XYZ file of C-alpha atoms in Angstrom:
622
model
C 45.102 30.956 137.973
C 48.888 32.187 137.749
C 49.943 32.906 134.445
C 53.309 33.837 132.954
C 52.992 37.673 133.219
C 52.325 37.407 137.330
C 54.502 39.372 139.815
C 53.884 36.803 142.632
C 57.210 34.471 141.802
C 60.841 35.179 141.491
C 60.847 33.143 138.070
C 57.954 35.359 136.536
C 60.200 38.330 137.942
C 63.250 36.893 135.848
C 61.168 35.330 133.127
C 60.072 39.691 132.556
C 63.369 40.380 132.851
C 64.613 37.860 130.018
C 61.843 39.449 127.862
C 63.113 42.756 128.351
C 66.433 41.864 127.520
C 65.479 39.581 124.644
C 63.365 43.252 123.101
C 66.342 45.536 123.517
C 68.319 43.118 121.227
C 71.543 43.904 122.821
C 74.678 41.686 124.073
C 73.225 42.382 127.542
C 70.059 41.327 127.111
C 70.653 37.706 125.559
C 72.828 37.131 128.188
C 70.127 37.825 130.957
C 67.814 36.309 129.460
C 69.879 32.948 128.577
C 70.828 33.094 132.114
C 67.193 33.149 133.566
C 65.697 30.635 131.141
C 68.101 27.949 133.001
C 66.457 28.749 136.175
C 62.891 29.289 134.438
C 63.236 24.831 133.218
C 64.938 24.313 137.074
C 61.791 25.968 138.857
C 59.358 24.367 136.599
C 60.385 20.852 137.106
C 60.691 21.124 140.874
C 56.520 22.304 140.534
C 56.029 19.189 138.581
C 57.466 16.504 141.455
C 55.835 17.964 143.709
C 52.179 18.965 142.512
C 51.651 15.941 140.582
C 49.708 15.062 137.758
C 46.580 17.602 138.678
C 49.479 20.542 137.986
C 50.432 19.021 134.917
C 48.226 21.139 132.625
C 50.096 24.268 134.673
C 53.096 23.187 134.502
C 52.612 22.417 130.517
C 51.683 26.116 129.927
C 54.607 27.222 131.398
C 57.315 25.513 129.611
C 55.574 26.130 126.533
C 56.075 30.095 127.396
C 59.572 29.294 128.160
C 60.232 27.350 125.319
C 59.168 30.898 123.372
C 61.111 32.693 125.093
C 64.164 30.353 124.789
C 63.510 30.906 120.699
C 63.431 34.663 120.557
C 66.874 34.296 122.201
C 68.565 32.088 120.030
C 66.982 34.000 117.085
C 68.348 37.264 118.412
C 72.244 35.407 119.276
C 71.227 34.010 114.977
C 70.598 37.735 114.306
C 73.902 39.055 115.891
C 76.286 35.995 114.845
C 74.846 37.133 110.944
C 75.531 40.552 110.990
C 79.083 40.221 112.740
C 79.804 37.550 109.551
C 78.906 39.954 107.649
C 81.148 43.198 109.104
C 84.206 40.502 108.925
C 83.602 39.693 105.695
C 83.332 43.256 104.738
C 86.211 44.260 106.711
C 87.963 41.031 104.814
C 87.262 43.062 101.583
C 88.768 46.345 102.568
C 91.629 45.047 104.052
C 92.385 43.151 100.631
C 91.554 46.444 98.453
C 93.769 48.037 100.899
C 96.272 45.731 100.237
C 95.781 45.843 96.503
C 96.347 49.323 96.385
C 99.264 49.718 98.927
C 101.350 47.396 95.795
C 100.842 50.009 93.571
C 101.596 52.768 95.428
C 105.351 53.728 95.447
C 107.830 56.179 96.865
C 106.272 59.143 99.148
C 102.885 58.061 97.776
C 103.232 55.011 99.974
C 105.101 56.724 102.880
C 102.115 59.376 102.958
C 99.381 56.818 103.072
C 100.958 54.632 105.686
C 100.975 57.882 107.675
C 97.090 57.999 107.645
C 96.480 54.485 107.956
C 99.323 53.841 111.134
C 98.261 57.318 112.846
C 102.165 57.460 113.797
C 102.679 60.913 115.672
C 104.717 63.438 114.205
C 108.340 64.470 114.718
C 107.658 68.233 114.880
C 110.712 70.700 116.072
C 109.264 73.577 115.369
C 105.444 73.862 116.330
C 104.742 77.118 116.404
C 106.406 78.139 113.119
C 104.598 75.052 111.591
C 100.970 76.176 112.958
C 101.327 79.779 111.339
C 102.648 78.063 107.899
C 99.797 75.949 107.779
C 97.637 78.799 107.871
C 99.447 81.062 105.566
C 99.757 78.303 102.963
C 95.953 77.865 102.550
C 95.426 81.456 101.476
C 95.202 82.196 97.634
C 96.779 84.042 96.408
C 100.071 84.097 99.133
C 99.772 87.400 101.010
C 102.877 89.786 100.689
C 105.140 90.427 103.232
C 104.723 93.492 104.336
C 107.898 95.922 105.017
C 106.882 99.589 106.245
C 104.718 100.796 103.709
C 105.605 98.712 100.643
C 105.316 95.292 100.095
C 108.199 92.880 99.417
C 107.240 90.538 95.917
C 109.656 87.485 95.294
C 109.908 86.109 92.210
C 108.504 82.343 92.555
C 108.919 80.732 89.257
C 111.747 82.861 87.936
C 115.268 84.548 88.271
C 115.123 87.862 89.982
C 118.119 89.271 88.190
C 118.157 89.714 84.349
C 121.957 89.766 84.581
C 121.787 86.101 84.781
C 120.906 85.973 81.272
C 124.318 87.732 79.878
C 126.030 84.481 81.191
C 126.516 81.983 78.172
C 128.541 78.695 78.339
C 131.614 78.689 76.428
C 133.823 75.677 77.594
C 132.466 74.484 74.236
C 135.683 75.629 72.545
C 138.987 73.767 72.044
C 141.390 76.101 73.767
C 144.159 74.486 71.687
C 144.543 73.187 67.898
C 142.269 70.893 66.724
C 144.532 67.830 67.032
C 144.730 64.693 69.254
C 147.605 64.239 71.606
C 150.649 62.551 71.129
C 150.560 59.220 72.149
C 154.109 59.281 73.644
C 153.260 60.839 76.683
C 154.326 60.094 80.238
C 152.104 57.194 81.091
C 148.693 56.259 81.812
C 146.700 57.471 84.324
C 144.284 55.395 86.484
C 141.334 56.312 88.525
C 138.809 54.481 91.081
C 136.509 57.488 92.314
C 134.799 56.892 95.712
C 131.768 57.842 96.832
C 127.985 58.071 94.891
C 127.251 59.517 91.606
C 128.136 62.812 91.801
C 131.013 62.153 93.929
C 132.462 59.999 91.038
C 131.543 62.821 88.852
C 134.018 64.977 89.925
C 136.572 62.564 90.373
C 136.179 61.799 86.828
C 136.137 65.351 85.423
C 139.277 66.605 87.748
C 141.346 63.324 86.673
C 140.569 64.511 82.958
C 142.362 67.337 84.418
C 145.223 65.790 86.071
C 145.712 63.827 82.883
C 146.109 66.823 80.441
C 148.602 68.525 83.521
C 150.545 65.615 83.558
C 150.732 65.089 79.415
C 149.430 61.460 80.601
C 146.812 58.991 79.122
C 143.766 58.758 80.962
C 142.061 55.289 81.253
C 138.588 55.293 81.312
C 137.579 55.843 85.063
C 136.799 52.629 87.717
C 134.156 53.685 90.040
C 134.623 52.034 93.761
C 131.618 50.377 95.509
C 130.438 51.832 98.763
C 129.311 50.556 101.869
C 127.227 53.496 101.909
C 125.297 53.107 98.368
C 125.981 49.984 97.718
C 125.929 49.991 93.889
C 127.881 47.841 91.367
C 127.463 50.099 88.923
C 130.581 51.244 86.473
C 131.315 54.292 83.771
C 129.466 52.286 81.016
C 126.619 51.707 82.903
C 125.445 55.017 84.085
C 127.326 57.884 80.782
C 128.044 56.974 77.056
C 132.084 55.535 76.891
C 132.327 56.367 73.153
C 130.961 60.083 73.385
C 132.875 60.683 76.287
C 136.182 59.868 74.327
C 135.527 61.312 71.287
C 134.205 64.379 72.853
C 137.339 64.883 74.878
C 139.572 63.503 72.491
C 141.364 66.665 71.047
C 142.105 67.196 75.060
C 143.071 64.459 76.658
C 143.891 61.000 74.972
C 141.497 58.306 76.779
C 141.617 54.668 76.266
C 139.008 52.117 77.611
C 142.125 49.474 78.998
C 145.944 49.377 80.129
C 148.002 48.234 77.399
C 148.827 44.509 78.467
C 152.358 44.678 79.481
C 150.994 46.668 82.351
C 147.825 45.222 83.226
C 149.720 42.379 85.104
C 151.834 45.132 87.198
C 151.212 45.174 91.177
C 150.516 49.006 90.972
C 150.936 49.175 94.976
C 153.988 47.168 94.492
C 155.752 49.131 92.718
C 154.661 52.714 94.506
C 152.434 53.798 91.332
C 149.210 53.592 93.648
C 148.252 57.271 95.251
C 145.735 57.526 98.000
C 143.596 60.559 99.178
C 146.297 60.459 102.167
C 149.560 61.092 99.616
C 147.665 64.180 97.978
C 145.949 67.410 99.884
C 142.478 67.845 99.906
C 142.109 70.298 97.043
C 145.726 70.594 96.458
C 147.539 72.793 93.614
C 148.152 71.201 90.467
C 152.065 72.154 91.427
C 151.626 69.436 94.255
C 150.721 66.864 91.437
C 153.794 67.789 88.975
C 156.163 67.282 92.603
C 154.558 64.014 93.856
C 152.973 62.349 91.104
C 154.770 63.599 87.905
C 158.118 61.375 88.467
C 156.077 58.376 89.840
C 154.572 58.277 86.293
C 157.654 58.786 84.367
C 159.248 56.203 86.006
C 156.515 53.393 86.069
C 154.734 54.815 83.064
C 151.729 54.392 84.718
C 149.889 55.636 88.104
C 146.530 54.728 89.940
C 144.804 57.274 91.960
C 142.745 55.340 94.619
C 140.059 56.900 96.012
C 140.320 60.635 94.137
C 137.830 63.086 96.572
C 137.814 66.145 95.615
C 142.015 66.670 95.318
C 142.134 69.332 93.126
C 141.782 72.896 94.079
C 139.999 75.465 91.691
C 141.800 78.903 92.219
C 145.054 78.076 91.256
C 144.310 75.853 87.853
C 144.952 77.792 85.039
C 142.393 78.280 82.423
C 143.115 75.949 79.887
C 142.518 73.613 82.914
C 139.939 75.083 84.194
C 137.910 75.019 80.388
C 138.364 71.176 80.499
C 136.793 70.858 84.080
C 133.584 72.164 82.295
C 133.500 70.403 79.269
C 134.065 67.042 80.752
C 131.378 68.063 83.099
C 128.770 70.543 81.163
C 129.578 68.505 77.607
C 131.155 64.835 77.474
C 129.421 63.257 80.188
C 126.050 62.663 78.933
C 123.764 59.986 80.378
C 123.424 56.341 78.551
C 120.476 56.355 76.107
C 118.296 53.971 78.602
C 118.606 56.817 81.414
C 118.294 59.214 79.071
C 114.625 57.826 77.705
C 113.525 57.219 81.288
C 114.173 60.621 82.443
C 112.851 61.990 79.471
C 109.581 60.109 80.217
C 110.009 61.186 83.984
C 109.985 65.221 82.990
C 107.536 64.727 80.490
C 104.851 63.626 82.989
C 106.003 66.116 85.609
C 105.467 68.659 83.133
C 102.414 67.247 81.702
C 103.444 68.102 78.154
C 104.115 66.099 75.257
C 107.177 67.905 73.751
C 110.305 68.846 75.144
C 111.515 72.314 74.395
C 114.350 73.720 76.497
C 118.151 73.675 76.077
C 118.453 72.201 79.491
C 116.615 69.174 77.566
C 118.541 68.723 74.727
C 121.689 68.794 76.857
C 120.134 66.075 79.084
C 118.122 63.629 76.312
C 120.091 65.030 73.304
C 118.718 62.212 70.692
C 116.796 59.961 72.963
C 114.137 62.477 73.935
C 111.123 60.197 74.318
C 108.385 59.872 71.449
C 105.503 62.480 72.437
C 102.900 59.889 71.766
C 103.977 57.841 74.571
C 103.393 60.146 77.043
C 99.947 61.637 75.767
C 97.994 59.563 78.105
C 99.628 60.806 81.200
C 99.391 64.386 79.674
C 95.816 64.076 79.030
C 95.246 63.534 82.908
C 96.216 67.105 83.491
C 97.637 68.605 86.401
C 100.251 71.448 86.549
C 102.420 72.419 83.845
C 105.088 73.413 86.366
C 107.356 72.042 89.060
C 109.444 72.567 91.946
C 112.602 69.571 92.771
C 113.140 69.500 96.121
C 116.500 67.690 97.029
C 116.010 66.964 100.564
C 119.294 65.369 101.586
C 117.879 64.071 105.293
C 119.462 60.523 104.664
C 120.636 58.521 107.138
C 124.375 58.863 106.424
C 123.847 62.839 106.201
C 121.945 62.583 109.423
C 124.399 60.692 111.002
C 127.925 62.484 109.709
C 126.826 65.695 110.706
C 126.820 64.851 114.870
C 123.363 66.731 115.069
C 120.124 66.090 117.089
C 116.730 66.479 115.388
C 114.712 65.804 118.475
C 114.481 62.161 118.722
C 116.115 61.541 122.120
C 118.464 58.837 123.424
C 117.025 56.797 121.009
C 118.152 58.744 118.071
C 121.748 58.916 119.970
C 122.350 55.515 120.086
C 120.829 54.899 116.768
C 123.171 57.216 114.741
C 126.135 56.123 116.567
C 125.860 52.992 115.583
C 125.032 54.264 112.118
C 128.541 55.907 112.637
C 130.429 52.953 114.243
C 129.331 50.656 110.782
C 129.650 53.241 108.044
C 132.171 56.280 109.637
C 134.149 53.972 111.652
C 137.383 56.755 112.080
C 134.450 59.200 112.938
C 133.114 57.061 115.481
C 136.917 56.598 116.582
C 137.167 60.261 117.016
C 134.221 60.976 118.578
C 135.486 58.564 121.728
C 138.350 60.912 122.380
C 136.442 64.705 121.597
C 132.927 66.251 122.840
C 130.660 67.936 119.701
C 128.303 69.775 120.764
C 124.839 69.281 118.142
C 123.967 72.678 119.612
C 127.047 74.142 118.389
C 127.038 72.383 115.036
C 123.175 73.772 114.284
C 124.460 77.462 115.183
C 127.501 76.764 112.661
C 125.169 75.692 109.915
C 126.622 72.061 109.731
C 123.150 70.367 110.271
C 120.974 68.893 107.080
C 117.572 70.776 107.048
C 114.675 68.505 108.158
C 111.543 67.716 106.066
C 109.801 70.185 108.465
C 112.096 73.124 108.373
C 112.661 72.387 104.247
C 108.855 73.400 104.446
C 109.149 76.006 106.378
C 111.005 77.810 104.215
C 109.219 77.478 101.038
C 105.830 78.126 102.938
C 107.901 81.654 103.831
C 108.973 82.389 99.876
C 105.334 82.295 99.462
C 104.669 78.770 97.738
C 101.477 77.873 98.484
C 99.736 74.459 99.527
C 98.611 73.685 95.766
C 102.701 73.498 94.842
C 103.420 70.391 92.938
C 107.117 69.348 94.359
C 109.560 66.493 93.098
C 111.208 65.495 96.029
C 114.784 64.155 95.323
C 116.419 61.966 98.282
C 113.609 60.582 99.289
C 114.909 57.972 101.563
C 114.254 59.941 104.776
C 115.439 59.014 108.164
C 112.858 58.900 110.333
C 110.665 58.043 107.930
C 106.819 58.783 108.167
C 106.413 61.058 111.273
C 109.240 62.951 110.051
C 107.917 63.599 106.976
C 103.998 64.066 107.965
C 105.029 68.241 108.738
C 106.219 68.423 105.331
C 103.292 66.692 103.760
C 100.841 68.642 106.030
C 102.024 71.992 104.343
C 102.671 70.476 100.533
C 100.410 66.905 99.892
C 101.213 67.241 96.623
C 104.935 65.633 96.870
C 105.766 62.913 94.635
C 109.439 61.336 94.111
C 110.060 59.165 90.380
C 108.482 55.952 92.114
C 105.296 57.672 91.741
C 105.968 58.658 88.209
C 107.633 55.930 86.716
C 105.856 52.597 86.907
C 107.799 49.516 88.510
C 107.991 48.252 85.153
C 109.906 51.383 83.589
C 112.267 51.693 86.795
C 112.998 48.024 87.072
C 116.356 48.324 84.696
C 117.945 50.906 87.785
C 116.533 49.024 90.283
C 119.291 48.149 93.123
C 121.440 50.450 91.333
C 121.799 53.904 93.241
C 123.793 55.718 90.993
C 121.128 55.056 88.220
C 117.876 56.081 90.577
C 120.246 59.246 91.337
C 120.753 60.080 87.715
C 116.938 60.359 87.896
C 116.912 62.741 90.635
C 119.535 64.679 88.452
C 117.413 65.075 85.585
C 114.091 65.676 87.177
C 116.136 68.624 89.354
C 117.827 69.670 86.398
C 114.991 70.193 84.307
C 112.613 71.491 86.992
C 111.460 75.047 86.949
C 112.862 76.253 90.155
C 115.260 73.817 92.325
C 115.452 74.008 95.998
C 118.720 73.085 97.859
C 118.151 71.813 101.293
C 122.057 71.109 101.958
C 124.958 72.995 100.472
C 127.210 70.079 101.199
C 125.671 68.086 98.609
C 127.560 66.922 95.810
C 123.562 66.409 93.946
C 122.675 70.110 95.180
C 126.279 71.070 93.894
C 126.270 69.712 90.038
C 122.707 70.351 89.570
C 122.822 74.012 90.875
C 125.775 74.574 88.415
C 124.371 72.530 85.642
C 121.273 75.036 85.481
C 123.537 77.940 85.794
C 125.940 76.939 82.782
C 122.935 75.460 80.747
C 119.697 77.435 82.164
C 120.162 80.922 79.962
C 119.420 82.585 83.221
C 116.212 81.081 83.107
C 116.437 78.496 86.016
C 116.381 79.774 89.384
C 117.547 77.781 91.930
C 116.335 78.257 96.066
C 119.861 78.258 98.146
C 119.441 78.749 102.242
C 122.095 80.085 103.771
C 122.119 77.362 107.311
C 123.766 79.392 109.441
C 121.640 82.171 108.899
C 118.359 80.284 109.136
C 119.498 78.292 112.440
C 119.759 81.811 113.810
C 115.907 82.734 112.595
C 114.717 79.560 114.248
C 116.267 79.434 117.155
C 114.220 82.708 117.842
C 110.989 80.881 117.368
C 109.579 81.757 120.513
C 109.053 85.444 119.542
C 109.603 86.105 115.864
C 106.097 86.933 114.332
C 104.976 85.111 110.843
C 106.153 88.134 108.624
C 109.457 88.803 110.302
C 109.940 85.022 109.264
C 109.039 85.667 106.141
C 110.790 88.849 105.534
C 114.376 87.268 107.139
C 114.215 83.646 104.740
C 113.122 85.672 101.704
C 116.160 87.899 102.182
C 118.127 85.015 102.926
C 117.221 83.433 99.825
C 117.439 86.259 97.611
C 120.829 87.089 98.354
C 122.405 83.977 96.820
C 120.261 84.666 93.384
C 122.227 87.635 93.282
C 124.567 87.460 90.048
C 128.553 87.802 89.887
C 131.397 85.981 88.813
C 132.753 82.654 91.220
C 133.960 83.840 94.504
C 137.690 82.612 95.371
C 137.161 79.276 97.113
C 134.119 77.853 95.506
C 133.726 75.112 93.380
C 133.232 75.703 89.165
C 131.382 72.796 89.468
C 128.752 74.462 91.617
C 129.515 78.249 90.205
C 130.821 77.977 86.970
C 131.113 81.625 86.269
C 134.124 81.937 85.436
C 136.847 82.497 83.219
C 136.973 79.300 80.787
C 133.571 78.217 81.693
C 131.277 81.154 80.950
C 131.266 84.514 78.962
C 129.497 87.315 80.073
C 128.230 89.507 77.314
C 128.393 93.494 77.401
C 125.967 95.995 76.231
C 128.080 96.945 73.292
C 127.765 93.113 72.080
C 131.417 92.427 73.217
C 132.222 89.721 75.190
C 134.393 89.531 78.111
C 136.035 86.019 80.141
């Protein structure tokens, strides 16, 4: 008698088979098996019609076996269609964790995660530079470099040159009587200042200038809105209208409004409005008594539209000069609201509970935050010291300086019509004139990249454990071009990670406000890196810790030109010739001495009306 183990039939053969498949408990095997029980019922009911009712005790058995077999499948598909409910609903769970946590996380935080969980490739320009960084960064402490038989220290956390320390600001005092000006002057004198914060900052600070030049009132200063920045923002909302007057008062007479009898005057009208285009690009304050001068006396008042950077600096005598750097190193002090926020932002960078430093009081003054309100995010620890990195890799910077950062035809057409929106006479230019981006890297005209900001600092010897503020932190490219900079420092955080969404939603859509963040946190950082001499940011803040640092806050300055030329010998340059080349590089700008001819006070303000320099003998010179 056959039974349902025998080899003798094709169904047996298939009915073993669907056994087989049914024990390995895999996708395969419930498919075979489902497959063969449909022709296991078709053979058994043809035996049936044609055996007849002496076969029916046969064919009973059989079904019976197939009817077992049938349930072990179905319990297997059970077992499967379980456990995948289950992965989905666990993979449900992470995915809304996930989702939980990416709307808390802020600013690079965010960027640095979505680089992980994306697996987006990197934008890498310089690979081989970047593999023998990554090494050198893991290795406590950073080796020297080594130069013949000695080896070459630099000084990461402080200034190299105690010279720096003789330097002490004196724009502080009235170069004149202590008296206000007469109010029968010439006229008033109006000013919208283009551009972003620090733009407008030196508009400001150079019309106080013009005003005193001119024996002129100054109204307080309009700030323009930008395409570019996109901020409403005016003088009251981002520095303190009353100190500024009063602080500035016994040098220039500054009123919040036109008197009305001129309010209703068309200004453009009547010829009293000056553009960039009617006045040279840093031009001689002679050029503003010629032009300008009889303009006001006749109309009694002018407006200066637009106001980038038209004043020189080497021909403004020092009376002038001293009010340049009060307006910008004294009167212009940040509205209490920024000035609590930033205070809280430094605070938790530092990890401390108490402010300390001059640099502090200059910034906060009274509205230094409570130490009790930061003593939770103190207690977390962490380090007690940090570098701002301002890494101006923007869009706008990107796209004004006619560079290529690797991105292809892609990255071609998508700056030009960065360019065509935003630089439209650029754009119009660039239709009749060739630029080469070769050319333009080997000038020094290009913004450093994330990668090649890292490279350097990996060179000075910082090493992977470096806590870094990054400043700017809108970069183009976004994720892969940052991942080489994260690979070398993960510990990069911007004031979204800092500041909850709460405490940064008064600034939020308001540029100029987020940047007076960035100023503060670079201000007040222990060493500052400058990615971008162009910068107006890189500019203030560089001269802001000169004139209020005591020769205590070094700031990192890379010389472009000079550092396109190391890199473009990647190929054979060995890791300590890198090293050797940027740190010399570096340490050549720390070097102390009074403001070269040509360069801004704003950025260098030693020099005569700004700073004193103090002799051995205890007398002081400037």
């Amino acid at each position: 008698m056959e039974g349902p183990c025998s080899s003798s039939s094709s169904s047996s053969a298939a009915a073993a088979a669907a056994v087989q498949g049914c024990r390995g408990g895999g996708e395969v095997g419930i498919r075979v098996g489902a497959t063969n029980i449909g022709r296991l019922r078709g053979a058994a009911a043809a035996a049936a019609r044609q055996q007849g009712k002496q076969h029916g005790a046969r064919g009973a058995g059989v079904t019976s076996w197939h009817l077992r077999v049938f349930a072990a499948g179905v319990g297997v598909m059970g077992c499967v269609l379980l456990a995948a409910s289950l992965a989905m609903s666990a993979l449900h769970q992470v995915q809304f964790r996930n989702a939980a946590i990416s709307r808390n996380f802020r600013g690079l935080q965010e960027l640095k995660q979505n680089i992980v969980r994306r697996e987006q490739p990197e934008q890498i320009m310089h690979g081989r530079l970047l593999q023998m960084a990554t090494s050198a960064v893991t290795k406590f402490p950073f080796p020297p470099v080594q130069n013949g038989s000695e080896s070459e220290d630099f000084a990461l956390w402080e200034e190299p040159y105690k010279q720096a320390r003789k330097w002490t600001p004196c724009a502080a005092k009235h170069s004149l009587a202590d008296e206000e000006p007469d109010e029968n002057n010439n006229g008033f004198i109006l000013i919208s200042a283009n551009g972003g914060l620090n733009q407008q900052r030196v508009g400001v600070c150079n019309a106080v200038v013009v005003a005193a030049l001119l024996n002129a009132t100054l109204v307080l200063p309009r700030f323009l809105y930008s395409s570019v920045w996109k901020d409403t923002s005016q003088f009251g909302d981002i520095y303190q209208e009353d100190y500024f007057v009063n602080y500035m008062k016994n040098d220039v007479r500054i009123v919040k409004e036109l008197p009305p009898h001129l309010q209703s005057l068309d200004l453009e009208a009547i010829g009293s409005q000056v553009t960039d285009m009617d006045i040279s690009k840093e031009a001689e304050p002679s050029e503003f008594v010629k032009s300008v001068l009889p303009i006001l006396q006749q109309n009694k008042v002018v407006h200066f539209l637009g106001f980038g950077n038209r004043l020189g600096f080497d021909s403004v005598p020092v009376h002038l000069q001293r009010l340049r750097c009060r307006c910008n190193f004294h009167a212009l002090k940040f509205v209490p609201e920024l000035q609590r926020a930033g205070s809280l932002l430094v605070q938790r960078l530092r990890k401390v509970s108490a402010m300390q430093t001059e640099m502090d009081k200059q910034l906060f003054g009274s509205n230094m935050l409570d130490p009790g309100l930061a003593e939770n995010h103190a207690a977390a620890g962490g380090p007690n010291r940090y570098l701002a990195l301002h890494m101006r890799f923007e869009e706008d910077m990107v796209a004004y300086s006619l560079c290529e950062f690797g991105g292809g035809e892609e990255e071609r057409r998508e700056l030009q019509a960065y360019r065509e929106t935003h630089f439209p006479m650029l754009a119009s230019r660039l239709r009749n004139a060739t630029v080469s981006p070769e050319e333009q890297r080997s000038l020094g005209r290009c913004p450093l990249t994330p990668e090649e900001s890292g490279l350097i600092l990996s060179a000075l010897g910082y090493d992977r454990r470096t806590f870094i503020y990054v400043a700017g932190s809108q970069i183009y490219g976004g994720a892969p071009r940052l991942r080489p900079l994260t690979r070398l420092y993960p510990n990069l955080v911007t004031k979204e990670d800092i500041l909850t969404a709460d405490e940064l939603a008064p600034f939020k859509n308001f540029s100029s406000r987020l940047a007076a963040l960035d100023f503060i946190a670079c201000a007040s950082a222990d060493v500052f890196a400058v990615t971008d001499s162009g910068s107006q940011l890189s500019s203030l803040v560089s001269g802001f810790r000169i004139y209020h640092g005591r020769g205590r806050a070094p700031t990192l300055h890379p010389n472009r030109k000079r550092y396109a030329q190391v890199l473009s010998e990647e190929g054979s340059i060995a890791w300590g010739g890198f090293q050797r080349r940027v740190r010399q590089m570096v340490e050549e700008y720390k070097r102390v001495s009074p403001r070269p001819r040509g360069r801004s006070v704003y950025r260098q303000p030693r020099t005569p009306g700004c700073m004193c320099r103090a002799g051995g003998d205890g007398s002081v010179d400037f």
